[in-house]
mmCIF file of C-alpha atoms in Angstrom:
data_model
loop_
_atom_site.group_PDB
_atom_site.id
_atom_site.type_symbol
_atom_site.label_atom_id
_atom_site.label_comp_id
_atom_site.label_asym_id
_atom_site.label_seq_id
_atom_site.Cartn_x
_atom_site.Cartn_y
_atom_site.Cartn_z
ATOM 1 C CA MET A 23 70.493 90.420 126.224
ATOM 2 C CA LYS A 24 73.569 89.801 128.261
ATOM 3 C CA LEU A 25 76.184 92.475 127.537
ATOM 4 C CA VAL A 26 79.963 92.244 128.448
ATOM 5 C CA ILE A 27 82.542 94.851 128.841
ATOM 6 C CA ILE A 28 85.895 93.359 128.742
ATOM 7 C CA LYS A 29 88.054 94.305 131.709
ATOM 8 C CA TYR A 30 91.212 95.024 131.285
ATOM 9 C CA ASN A 31 93.951 97.869 131.639
ATOM 10 C CA ALA A 32 91.964 100.422 129.702
ATOM 11 C CA GLY A 33 91.206 103.839 130.856
ATOM 12 C CA ASN A 34 87.640 104.165 129.661
ATOM 13 C CA ILE A 35 85.473 101.414 131.147
ATOM 14 C CA GLN A 36 84.059 103.731 133.620
ATOM 15 C CA SER A 37 82.801 106.168 131.137
ATOM 16 C CA VAL A 38 81.345 103.243 128.890
ATOM 17 C CA SER A 39 79.463 101.900 132.015
ATOM 18 C CA PHE A 40 78.125 105.427 132.527
ATOM 19 C CA ALA A 41 76.764 105.844 129.044
ATOM 20 C CA LEU A 42 75.312 102.117 129.222
ATOM 21 C CA GLU A 43 73.453 103.161 132.294
ATOM 22 C CA ARG A 44 72.101 106.214 130.718
ATOM 23 C CA LEU A 45 70.719 103.920 128.154
ATOM 24 C CA GLY A 46 69.049 101.559 130.920
ATOM 25 C CA VAL A 47 71.167 98.638 129.686
ATOM 26 C CA ASP A 48 72.370 96.115 132.124
ATOM 27 C CA PHE A 49 75.945 94.861 131.527
ATOM 28 C CA ALA A 50 78.962 93.401 133.361
ATOM 29 C CA ILE A 51 82.502 94.117 133.333
ATOM 30 C CA THR A 52 84.554 91.097 133.142
ATOM 31 C CA ASP A 53 88.024 89.660 132.366
ATOM 32 C CA ASN A 54 86.285 86.011 132.525
ATOM 33 C CA ALA A 55 87.007 84.340 129.518
ATOM 34 C CA GLU A 56 83.795 81.757 129.886
ATOM 35 C CA GLU A 57 81.342 84.852 130.705
ATOM 36 C CA ILE A 58 82.917 86.787 127.609
ATOM 37 C CA ARG A 59 82.376 83.889 125.813
ATOM 38 C CA LYS A 60 78.515 83.483 126.707
ATOM 39 C CA ALA A 61 77.563 87.021 126.341
ATOM 40 C CA ASP A 62 75.444 88.177 123.877
ATOM 41 C CA LYS A 63 77.129 91.196 122.854
ATOM 42 C CA VAL A 64 80.623 92.254 124.106
ATOM 43 C CA ILE A 65 82.334 95.381 124.264
ATOM 44 C CA PHE A 66 86.132 96.271 123.741
ATOM 45 C CA PRO A 67 86.976 99.496 125.057
ATOM 46 C CA GLY A 68 90.179 101.336 125.474
ATOM 47 C CA VAL A 69 92.080 104.356 126.067
ATOM 48 C CA GLY A 70 95.998 103.812 126.541
ATOM 49 C CA GLU A 71 99.088 102.360 124.885
ATOM 50 C CA ALA A 72 99.016 99.812 122.130
ATOM 51 C CA SER A 73 101.934 97.512 123.307
ATOM 52 C CA THR A 74 101.155 97.654 126.939
ATOM 53 C CA THR A 75 97.879 96.654 126.201
ATOM 54 C CA MET A 76 98.590 93.997 123.982
ATOM 55 C CA ARG A 77 101.021 92.456 126.342
ATOM 56 C CA TYR A 78 98.126 92.356 129.093
ATOM 57 C CA LEU A 79 95.737 90.730 126.525
ATOM 58 C CA ARG A 80 97.987 88.167 125.689
ATOM 59 C CA GLU A 81 98.957 87.590 129.389
ATOM 60 C CA HIS A 82 95.567 86.919 130.311
ATOM 61 C CA LYS A 83 94.861 85.079 126.987
ATOM 62 C CA LEU A 84 92.058 87.509 126.191
ATOM 63 C CA ASP A 85 93.658 88.134 122.760
ATOM 64 C CA GLN A 86 92.470 84.402 121.715
ATOM 65 C CA VAL A 87 89.311 85.125 123.470
ATOM 66 C CA ILE A 88 88.522 88.244 121.530
ATOM 67 C CA THR A 89 89.519 86.841 118.243
ATOM 68 C CA ALA A 90 87.342 83.813 118.577
ATOM 69 C CA LEU A 91 84.179 85.385 119.456
ATOM 70 C CA LYS A 92 81.274 85.054 117.301
ATOM 71 C CA GLN A 93 78.728 87.520 118.518
ATOM 72 C CA PRO A 94 78.809 90.998 118.005
ATOM 73 C CA VAL A 95 81.972 92.872 119.224
ATOM 74 C CA LEU A 96 82.456 96.612 119.624
ATOM 75 C CA GLY A 97 85.762 98.029 119.726
ATOM 76 C CA ILE A 98 85.998 101.496 120.853
ATOM 77 C CA CYS A 99 89.022 103.850 120.033
ATOM 78 C CA LEU A 100 91.871 101.885 121.229
ATOM 79 C CA GLY A 101 89.707 98.883 121.025
ATOM 80 C CA MET A 102 89.307 99.425 117.393
ATOM 81 C CA GLN A 103 93.136 100.029 116.800
ATOM 82 C CA LEU A 104 94.091 96.593 118.442
ATOM 83 C CA MET A 105 91.458 94.765 116.286
ATOM 84 C CA CYS A 106 93.929 95.586 113.656
ATOM 85 C CA THR A 107 97.066 93.620 112.258
ATOM 86 C CA PHE A 108 99.978 95.999 113.417
ATOM 87 C CA SER A 109 100.287 99.523 115.148
ATOM 88 C CA GLU A 110 103.137 102.121 114.751
ATOM 89 C CA GLU A 111 102.454 102.781 118.233
ATOM 90 C CA ASN A 112 105.707 101.069 119.479
ATOM 91 C CA ASN A 113 105.792 98.747 116.578
ATOM 92 C CA THR A 114 103.032 96.721 118.004
ATOM 93 C CA GLU A 115 101.662 93.394 116.639
ATOM 94 C CA CYS A 116 97.729 93.514 117.299
ATOM 95 C CA LEU A 117 94.971 91.170 117.043
ATOM 96 C CA GLY A 118 94.664 90.877 113.088
ATOM 97 C CA ILE A 119 90.770 90.994 112.910
ATOM 98 C CA PHE A 120 91.041 93.741 110.358
ATOM 99 C CA GLY A 121 94.075 93.443 107.962
ATOM 100 C CA GLU A 122 94.971 97.205 108.664
ATOM 101 C CA THR A 123 97.986 99.208 110.061
ATOM 102 C CA VAL A 124 97.473 101.695 112.346
ATOM 103 C CA LYS A 125 99.259 104.964 111.771
ATOM 104 C CA ARG A 126 100.888 107.628 113.826
ATOM 105 C CA PHE A 127 99.367 111.215 112.889
ATOM 106 C CA ILE A 128 102.085 113.578 111.491
ATOM 107 C CA PRO A 129 101.248 117.117 112.639
ATOM 108 C CA GLN A 130 100.698 119.603 110.162
ATOM 109 C CA GLY A 131 100.784 123.138 110.398
ATOM 110 C CA ASP A 132 98.140 124.361 113.172
ATOM 111 C CA LEU A 133 97.121 120.699 113.232
ATOM 112 C CA LYS A 134 98.577 119.102 116.386
ATOM 113 C CA VAL A 135 98.385 115.706 117.568
ATOM 114 C CA PRO A 136 96.932 114.205 119.665
ATOM 115 C CA HIS A 137 93.717 115.055 117.575
ATOM 116 C CA MET A 138 91.396 116.120 120.117
ATOM 117 C CA GLY A 139 87.690 117.476 119.349
ATOM 118 C CA TRP A 140 84.258 117.011 117.362
ATOM 119 C CA ASN A 141 84.170 115.903 113.946
ATOM 120 C CA ASP A 142 81.707 115.244 111.433
ATOM 121 C CA LEU A 143 80.871 111.562 110.448
ATOM 122 C CA THR A 144 80.028 110.600 106.646
ATOM 123 C CA LEU A 145 78.532 107.070 106.927
ATOM 124 C CA SER A 146 79.201 104.614 104.221
ATOM 125 C CA ASP A 147 77.564 101.429 104.155
ATOM 126 C CA SER A 148 76.970 101.279 107.759
ATOM 127 C CA TRP A 149 75.828 99.461 110.778
ATOM 128 C CA ILE A 150 75.323 102.728 112.192
ATOM 129 C CA ASP A 151 71.946 104.668 112.527
ATOM 130 C CA ARG A 152 71.646 106.609 109.218
ATOM 131 C CA GLY A 153 70.926 109.667 111.632
ATOM 132 C CA VAL A 154 74.306 109.974 112.550
ATOM 133 C CA ASP A 155 75.505 110.669 108.859
ATOM 134 C CA HIS A 156 77.098 114.239 109.168
ATOM 135 C CA GLN A 157 76.663 114.531 113.127
ATOM 136 C CA TYR A 158 79.601 115.129 115.419
ATOM 137 C CA ALA A 159 81.650 112.610 117.412
ATOM 138 C CA TYR A 160 83.998 113.206 120.057
ATOM 139 C CA PHE A 161 87.673 111.705 119.087
ATOM 140 C CA VAL A 162 91.065 112.056 121.370
ATOM 141 C CA HIS A 163 93.751 109.823 119.503
ATOM 142 C CA SER A 164 97.439 110.021 118.088
ATOM 143 C CA PHE A 165 97.116 107.236 115.731
ATOM 144 C CA TYR A 166 94.714 106.239 112.927
ATOM 145 C CA VAL A 167 93.332 103.582 110.714
ATOM 146 C CA PRO A 168 93.155 104.584 107.023
ATOM 147 C CA VAL A 169 90.171 104.399 104.915
ATOM 148 C CA ASN A 170 89.873 100.953 103.608
ATOM 149 C CA SER A 171 87.578 98.299 102.600
ATOM 150 C CA HIS A 172 86.226 97.654 106.290
ATOM 151 C CA THR A 173 85.586 101.497 106.733
ATOM 152 C CA SER A 174 81.944 102.255 107.451
ATOM 153 C CA ALA A 175 82.199 105.718 108.327
ATOM 154 C CA THR A 176 85.162 108.250 107.647
ATOM 155 C CA THR A 177 86.151 111.601 109.083
ATOM 156 C CA GLU A 178 89.035 113.852 108.352
ATOM 157 C CA TYR A 179 91.761 115.072 110.544
ATOM 158 C CA ILE A 180 95.189 115.905 108.758
ATOM 159 C CA ALA A 181 93.981 112.946 106.198
ATOM 160 C CA PRO A 182 90.893 111.046 105.981
ATOM 161 C CA PHE A 183 90.647 108.228 108.198
ATOM 162 C CA SER A 184 88.411 105.457 109.326
ATOM 163 C CA ALA A 185 85.833 106.729 111.906
ATOM 164 C CA ALA A 186 84.099 103.354 111.967
ATOM 165 C CA MET A 187 84.613 99.739 110.709
ATOM 166 C CA HIS A 188 82.985 96.569 110.447
ATOM 167 C CA LYS A 189 83.984 93.109 109.385
ATOM 168 C CA ASP A 190 81.786 89.962 110.263
ATOM 169 C CA ASN A 191 80.735 89.970 113.726
ATOM 170 C CA PHE A 192 83.037 92.883 114.694
ATOM 171 C CA TYR A 193 82.146 96.679 114.866
ATOM 172 C CA ALA A 194 84.624 99.480 116.015
ATOM 173 C CA VAL A 195 84.501 102.785 116.041
ATOM 174 C CA GLN A 196 87.610 105.483 116.836
ATOM 175 C CA PHE A 197 85.753 107.978 118.093
ATOM 176 C CA HIS A 198 84.063 107.713 122.053
ATOM 177 C CA PRO A 199 80.429 107.090 121.602
ATOM 178 C CA GLU A 200 80.521 107.093 125.637
ATOM 179 C CA LYS A 201 81.470 111.177 125.056
ATOM 180 C CA SER A 202 79.583 112.066 121.887
ATOM 181 C CA ALA A 203 76.215 112.962 123.307
ATOM 182 C CA GLU A 204 73.266 112.115 121.349
ATOM 183 C CA THR A 205 75.267 110.747 118.222
ATOM 184 C CA GLY A 206 77.243 108.460 120.616
ATOM 185 C CA GLU A 207 73.811 107.110 122.203
ATOM 186 C CA ARG A 208 72.614 106.582 118.688
ATOM 187 C CA VAL A 209 75.903 104.358 117.764
ATOM 188 C CA LEU A 210 75.894 102.459 120.604
ATOM 189 C CA LYS A 211 71.802 101.927 120.383
ATOM 190 C CA SER A 212 72.909 100.810 116.929
ATOM 191 C CA PHE A 213 75.523 98.135 118.328
ATOM 192 C CA LEU A 214 72.709 97.012 120.590
ATOM 193 C CA ALA A 215 70.213 96.498 118.109
ATOM 194 C CA LEU A 216 72.466 94.056 116.127
#
């Protein structure tokens, strides 16, 4: 299996790399469109800010590459948000794979933003190993995707939101599997087994 991590101005490429190494998985990190197209599976990671990242993707024509992929693609954190149509983060037009708007958390009482910490996952019809249901994953984010028809796992912070989504060959998680211990490993293995 040829696995590629899309290289761009994302902050968590190294931690995703370490997680895959722990699983004994061979992979390449590249921004080369042809290598990405030829991969069996693609990971689209992300920690950062939506408008800056979308500008980078467009300048390097990676937006067109990502939306045209036919193999399984996993978006992580900002990667998931950028797969949506629009983000409230700096009013950013995104990739449009999921026809959803990424919303900003509004702090309430003791619930601060960004959301940082461990939350349990509730799986619905999911591509994720059922053993992850009601297990904890690690989240760090200020924006979220509301529950929608593509939601495959939910959690709650201030309001219920999509912890994972799936549409066609596109899979996505809001949490960081690379920082979510055994739960994260099971999620990565679920994607690699597709």
